[in-house]
PDB file of C-alpha atoms in Angstrom:
ATOM      1  CA  MET A   9     -25.632 -74.270 -44.352  1.00 68.00           C
ATOM      2  CA  ASN A  10     -22.499 -72.326 -43.900  1.00 85.00           C
ATOM      3  CA  VAL A  11     -24.053 -71.541 -40.411  1.00 89.00           C
ATOM      4  CA  TYR A  12     -23.825 -74.968 -39.383  1.00 91.00           C
ATOM      5  CA  ALA A  13     -20.693 -76.020 -41.013  1.00 92.00           C
ATOM      6  CA  PRO A  14     -18.331 -75.452 -37.740  1.00 93.00           C
ATOM      7  CA  ILE A  15     -20.838 -77.285 -35.656  1.00 93.00           C
ATOM      8  CA  LEU A  16     -20.943 -80.325 -38.063  1.00 95.00           C
ATOM      9  CA  MET A  17     -17.308 -80.344 -38.377  1.00 95.00           C
ATOM     10  CA  LEU A  18     -16.869 -80.049 -34.586  1.00 95.00           C
ATOM     11  CA  GLY A  19     -19.208 -83.124 -34.076  1.00 95.00           C
ATOM     12  CA  GLY A  20     -17.278 -85.089 -36.622  1.00 96.00           C
ATOM     13  CA  VAL A  21     -14.054 -84.534 -34.963  1.00 97.00           C
ATOM     14  CA  ALA A  22     -15.371 -85.553 -31.734  1.00 97.00           C
ATOM     15  CA  LEU A  23     -16.896 -88.551 -33.182  1.00 97.00           C
ATOM     16  CA  ALA A  24     -13.564 -89.535 -35.075  1.00 97.00           C
ATOM     17  CA  PHE A  25     -11.657 -88.759 -31.816  1.00 97.00           C
ATOM     18  CA  ALA A  26     -13.989 -91.144 -29.700  1.00 96.00           C
ATOM     19  CA  LEU A  27     -13.730 -93.894 -32.483  1.00 97.00           C
ATOM     20  CA  VAL A  28     -10.131 -93.564 -32.691  1.00 97.00           C
ATOM     21  CA  SER A  29      -9.777 -93.608 -28.833  1.00 96.00           C
ATOM     22  CA  VAL A  30     -11.708 -96.832 -28.476  1.00 94.00           C
ATOM     23  CA  VAL A  31      -9.881 -98.573 -31.317  1.00 95.00           C
ATOM     24  CA  LEU A  32      -6.327 -97.639 -30.124  1.00 95.00           C
ATOM     25  CA  ALA A  33      -7.285 -98.579 -26.825  1.00 91.00           C
ATOM     26  CA  ALA A  34      -8.259-102.053 -27.857  1.00 89.00           C
ATOM     27  CA  ILE A  35      -5.129-102.614 -29.893  1.00 91.00           C
ATOM     28  CA  VAL A  36      -2.509-101.135 -27.699  1.00 91.00           C
ATOM     29  CA  GLY A  37      -3.854-101.698 -24.144  1.00 84.00           C
ATOM     30  CA  PRO A  38      -2.719-104.447 -21.823  1.00 80.00           C
ATOM     31  CA  ARG A  39      -4.603-107.586 -21.745  1.00 80.00           C
ATOM     32  CA  ARG A  40      -4.200-108.770 -18.359  1.00 81.00           C
ATOM     33  CA  HIS A  41      -7.660-110.326 -17.273  1.00 77.00           C
ATOM     34  CA  ASN A  42      -8.270-111.478 -13.937  1.00 79.00           C
ATOM     35  CA  ARG A  43     -11.338-112.560 -11.804  1.00 76.00           C
ATOM     36  CA  ALA A  44     -11.717-109.130 -10.179  1.00 72.00           C
ATOM     37  CA  LYS A  45     -11.700-107.443 -13.359  1.00 72.00           C
ATOM     38  CA  LEU A  46     -14.177-109.449 -15.006  1.00 70.00           C
ATOM     39  CA  GLU A  47     -16.751-109.264 -12.169  1.00 70.00           C
ATOM     40  CA  ALA A  48     -19.422-106.488 -12.003  1.00 68.00           C
ATOM     41  CA  TYR A  49     -18.552-103.282 -10.135  1.00 67.00           C
ATOM     42  CA  GLU A  50     -20.147-103.411  -6.974  1.00 60.00           C
ATOM     43  CA  CYS A  51     -19.073-100.122  -5.017  1.00 63.00           C
ATOM     44  CA  GLY A  52     -16.557-102.032  -2.604  1.00 63.00           C
ATOM     45  CA  ILE A  53     -19.463-104.689  -1.442  1.00 61.00           C
ATOM     46  CA  GLU A  54     -18.661-108.313  -2.234  1.00 62.00           C
ATOM     47  CA  PRO A  55     -21.372-109.684  -4.427  1.00 59.00           C
ATOM     48  CA  LEU A  56     -23.335-112.519  -2.797  1.00 62.00           C
ATOM     49  CA  PRO A  57     -24.215-115.736  -4.839  1.00 63.00           C
ATOM     50  CA  PRO A  58     -27.735-115.565  -6.130  1.00 62.00           C
ATOM     51  CA  THR A  59     -29.743-117.806  -3.706  1.00 62.00           C
ATOM     52  CA  ALA A  60     -33.443-118.098  -3.722  1.00 51.00           C
ATOM     53  CA  GLY A  61     -35.081-115.681  -1.324  1.00 58.00           C
ATOM     54  CA  MET A  62     -31.924-113.790  -0.249  1.00 64.00           C
ATOM     55  CA  VAL A  63     -31.915-110.066  -0.348  1.00 67.00           C
ATOM     56  CA  GLN A  64     -28.867-108.499  -0.053  1.00 65.00           C
ATOM     57  CA  ARG A  65     -28.830-105.280   2.049  1.00 70.00           C
ATOM     58  CA  PHE A  66     -26.800-102.158   1.218  1.00 69.00           C
ATOM     59  CA  PRO A  67     -25.509 -99.969   3.801  1.00 72.00           C
ATOM     60  CA  VAL A  68     -27.188 -96.360   4.207  1.00 74.00           C
ATOM     61  CA  LYS A  69     -23.795 -94.684   3.306  1.00 74.00           C
ATOM     62  CA  TYR A  70     -24.237 -95.423  -0.352  1.00 76.00           C
ATOM     63  CA  TYR A  71     -27.950 -93.726  -0.276  1.00 79.00           C
ATOM     64  CA  LEU A  72     -26.359 -90.794   1.635  1.00 76.00           C
ATOM     65  CA  THR A  73     -23.620 -90.264  -0.855  1.00 79.00           C
ATOM     66  CA  ALA A  74     -26.054 -90.417  -3.604  1.00 82.00           C
ATOM     67  CA  MET A  75     -28.270 -87.705  -2.005  1.00 80.00           C
ATOM     68  CA  LEU A  76     -25.459 -85.616  -1.570  1.00 81.00           C
ATOM     69  CA  PHE A  77     -24.559 -85.808  -4.999  1.00 84.00           C
ATOM     70  CA  ILE A  78     -28.030 -84.741  -5.848  1.00 84.00           C
ATOM     71  CA  ILE A  79     -28.135 -81.903  -3.648  1.00 79.00           C
ATOM     72  CA  PHE A  80     -25.324 -80.097  -5.062  1.00 83.00           C
ATOM     73  CA  ASP A  81     -25.924 -81.028  -8.410  1.00 87.00           C
ATOM     74  CA  ILE A  82     -29.344 -79.480  -8.311  1.00 82.00           C
ATOM     75  CA  GLU A  83     -27.928 -76.662  -6.747  1.00 83.00           C
ATOM     76  CA  ILE A  84     -25.154 -76.031  -9.342  1.00 85.00           C
ATOM     77  CA  VAL A  85     -27.644 -76.650 -12.119  1.00 87.00           C
ATOM     78  CA  PHE A  86     -29.939 -74.008 -10.891  1.00 83.00           C
ATOM     79  CA  LEU A  87     -27.503 -71.227  -9.698  1.00 86.00           C
ATOM     80  CA  TYR A  88     -25.712 -71.131 -13.223  1.00 86.00           C
ATOM     81  CA  PRO A  89     -28.849 -69.407 -15.152  1.00 86.00           C
ATOM     82  CA  TRP A  90     -29.443 -67.211 -11.948  1.00 85.00           C
ATOM     83  CA  ALA A  91     -25.971 -65.969 -12.040  1.00 86.00           C
ATOM     84  CA  VAL A  92     -26.059 -65.165 -15.789  1.00 87.00           C
ATOM     85  CA  ALA A  93     -29.324 -63.411 -15.341  1.00 87.00           C
ATOM     86  CA  ALA A  94     -28.910 -61.815 -11.905  1.00 84.00           C
ATOM     87  CA  ASP A  95     -28.563 -58.049 -13.130  1.00 85.00           C
ATOM     88  CA  SER A  96     -32.280 -58.199 -14.858  1.00 89.00           C
ATOM     89  CA  LEU A  97     -33.756 -60.449 -11.994  1.00 87.00           C
ATOM     90  CA  GLY A  98     -33.269 -57.583  -9.323  1.00 88.00           C
ATOM     91  CA  TRP A  99     -34.873 -58.298  -5.824  1.00 91.00           C
ATOM     92  CA  PHE A 100     -37.134 -60.723  -7.097  1.00 90.00           C
ATOM     93  CA  GLY A 101     -34.399 -62.942  -8.287  1.00 88.00           C
ATOM     94  CA  LEU A 102     -32.247 -62.473  -5.170  1.00 89.00           C
ATOM     95  CA  LEU A 103     -35.184 -63.299  -2.842  1.00 92.00           C
ATOM     96  CA  ALA A 104     -35.775 -66.420  -4.982  1.00 90.00           C
ATOM     97  CA  VAL A 105     -32.238 -67.482  -4.809  1.00 89.00           C
ATOM     98  CA  GLY A 106     -32.070 -66.938  -1.563  1.00 91.00           C
ATOM     99  CA  LEU A 107     -35.013 -69.199  -0.468  1.00 92.00           C
ATOM    100  CA  PHE A 108     -33.561 -71.703  -2.913  1.00 88.00           C
ATOM    101  CA  LEU A 109     -30.429 -71.718  -0.808  1.00 88.00           C
ATOM    102  CA  VAL A 110     -32.181 -71.934   2.236  1.00 92.00           C
ATOM    103  CA  ASN A 111     -34.050 -75.096   0.906  1.00 88.00           C
ATOM    104  CA  VAL A 112     -30.625 -76.573  -0.079  1.00 84.00           C
ATOM    105  CA  SER A 113     -29.072 -75.700   3.051  1.00 88.00           C
ATOM    106  CA  VAL A 114     -31.772 -77.573   4.822  1.00 89.00           C
ATOM    107  CA  ALA A 115     -31.094 -80.732   2.926  1.00 81.00           C
ATOM    108  CA  TYR A 116     -27.189 -80.236   3.521  1.00 83.00           C
ATOM    109  CA  ALA A 117     -27.780 -79.836   7.102  1.00 89.00           C
ATOM    110  CA  TYR A 118     -29.969 -83.318   7.311  1.00 84.00           C
ATOM    111  CA  GLU A 119     -27.170 -84.882   5.203  1.00 77.00           C
ATOM    112  CA  TRP A 120     -24.583 -83.591   7.729  1.00 84.00           C
ATOM    113  CA  ARG A 121     -26.460 -84.841  10.478  1.00 87.00           C
ATOM    114  CA  ARG A 122     -27.056 -88.302   9.193  1.00 80.00           C
ATOM    115  CA  GLY A 123     -23.329 -88.595   8.753  1.00 74.00           C
ATOM    116  CA  GLY A 124     -23.003 -88.512   4.931  1.00 69.00           C
ATOM    117  CA  LEU A 125     -20.084 -86.377   5.036  1.00 76.00           C
ATOM    118  CA  ARG A 126     -18.005 -88.684   6.966  1.00 76.00           C
ATOM    119  CA  TRP A 127     -15.569 -90.674   4.817  1.00 71.00           C
ATOM    120  CA  ASP A 128     -14.750 -93.800   6.889  1.00 66.00           C
TER     121      ASP A 128
END
């Protein structure tokens, strides 16, 4: 049990900090509610009233931004373990990460070509 004591203490401190922060924000924070704050967050698109048979279309830019996030998120997730074990992997690891980066570069080029990097 002595081995797990620091982990349990850190978890307890994190939980206490989270609870104290939420309670203090509710007590001390300002209470200026208005219509815009009480509405659901719609990423800058004005919500349409729900009517029968009406479908709201989202611009492609939202999907391109999500795809850009996924491309770079997956790249970072897979490059960290490779960077840690790069010495022991040798040439095979270098070739594997090279092919992975080529694959990610194709997705990046597609995103760039479709205009996902323009923040108008």
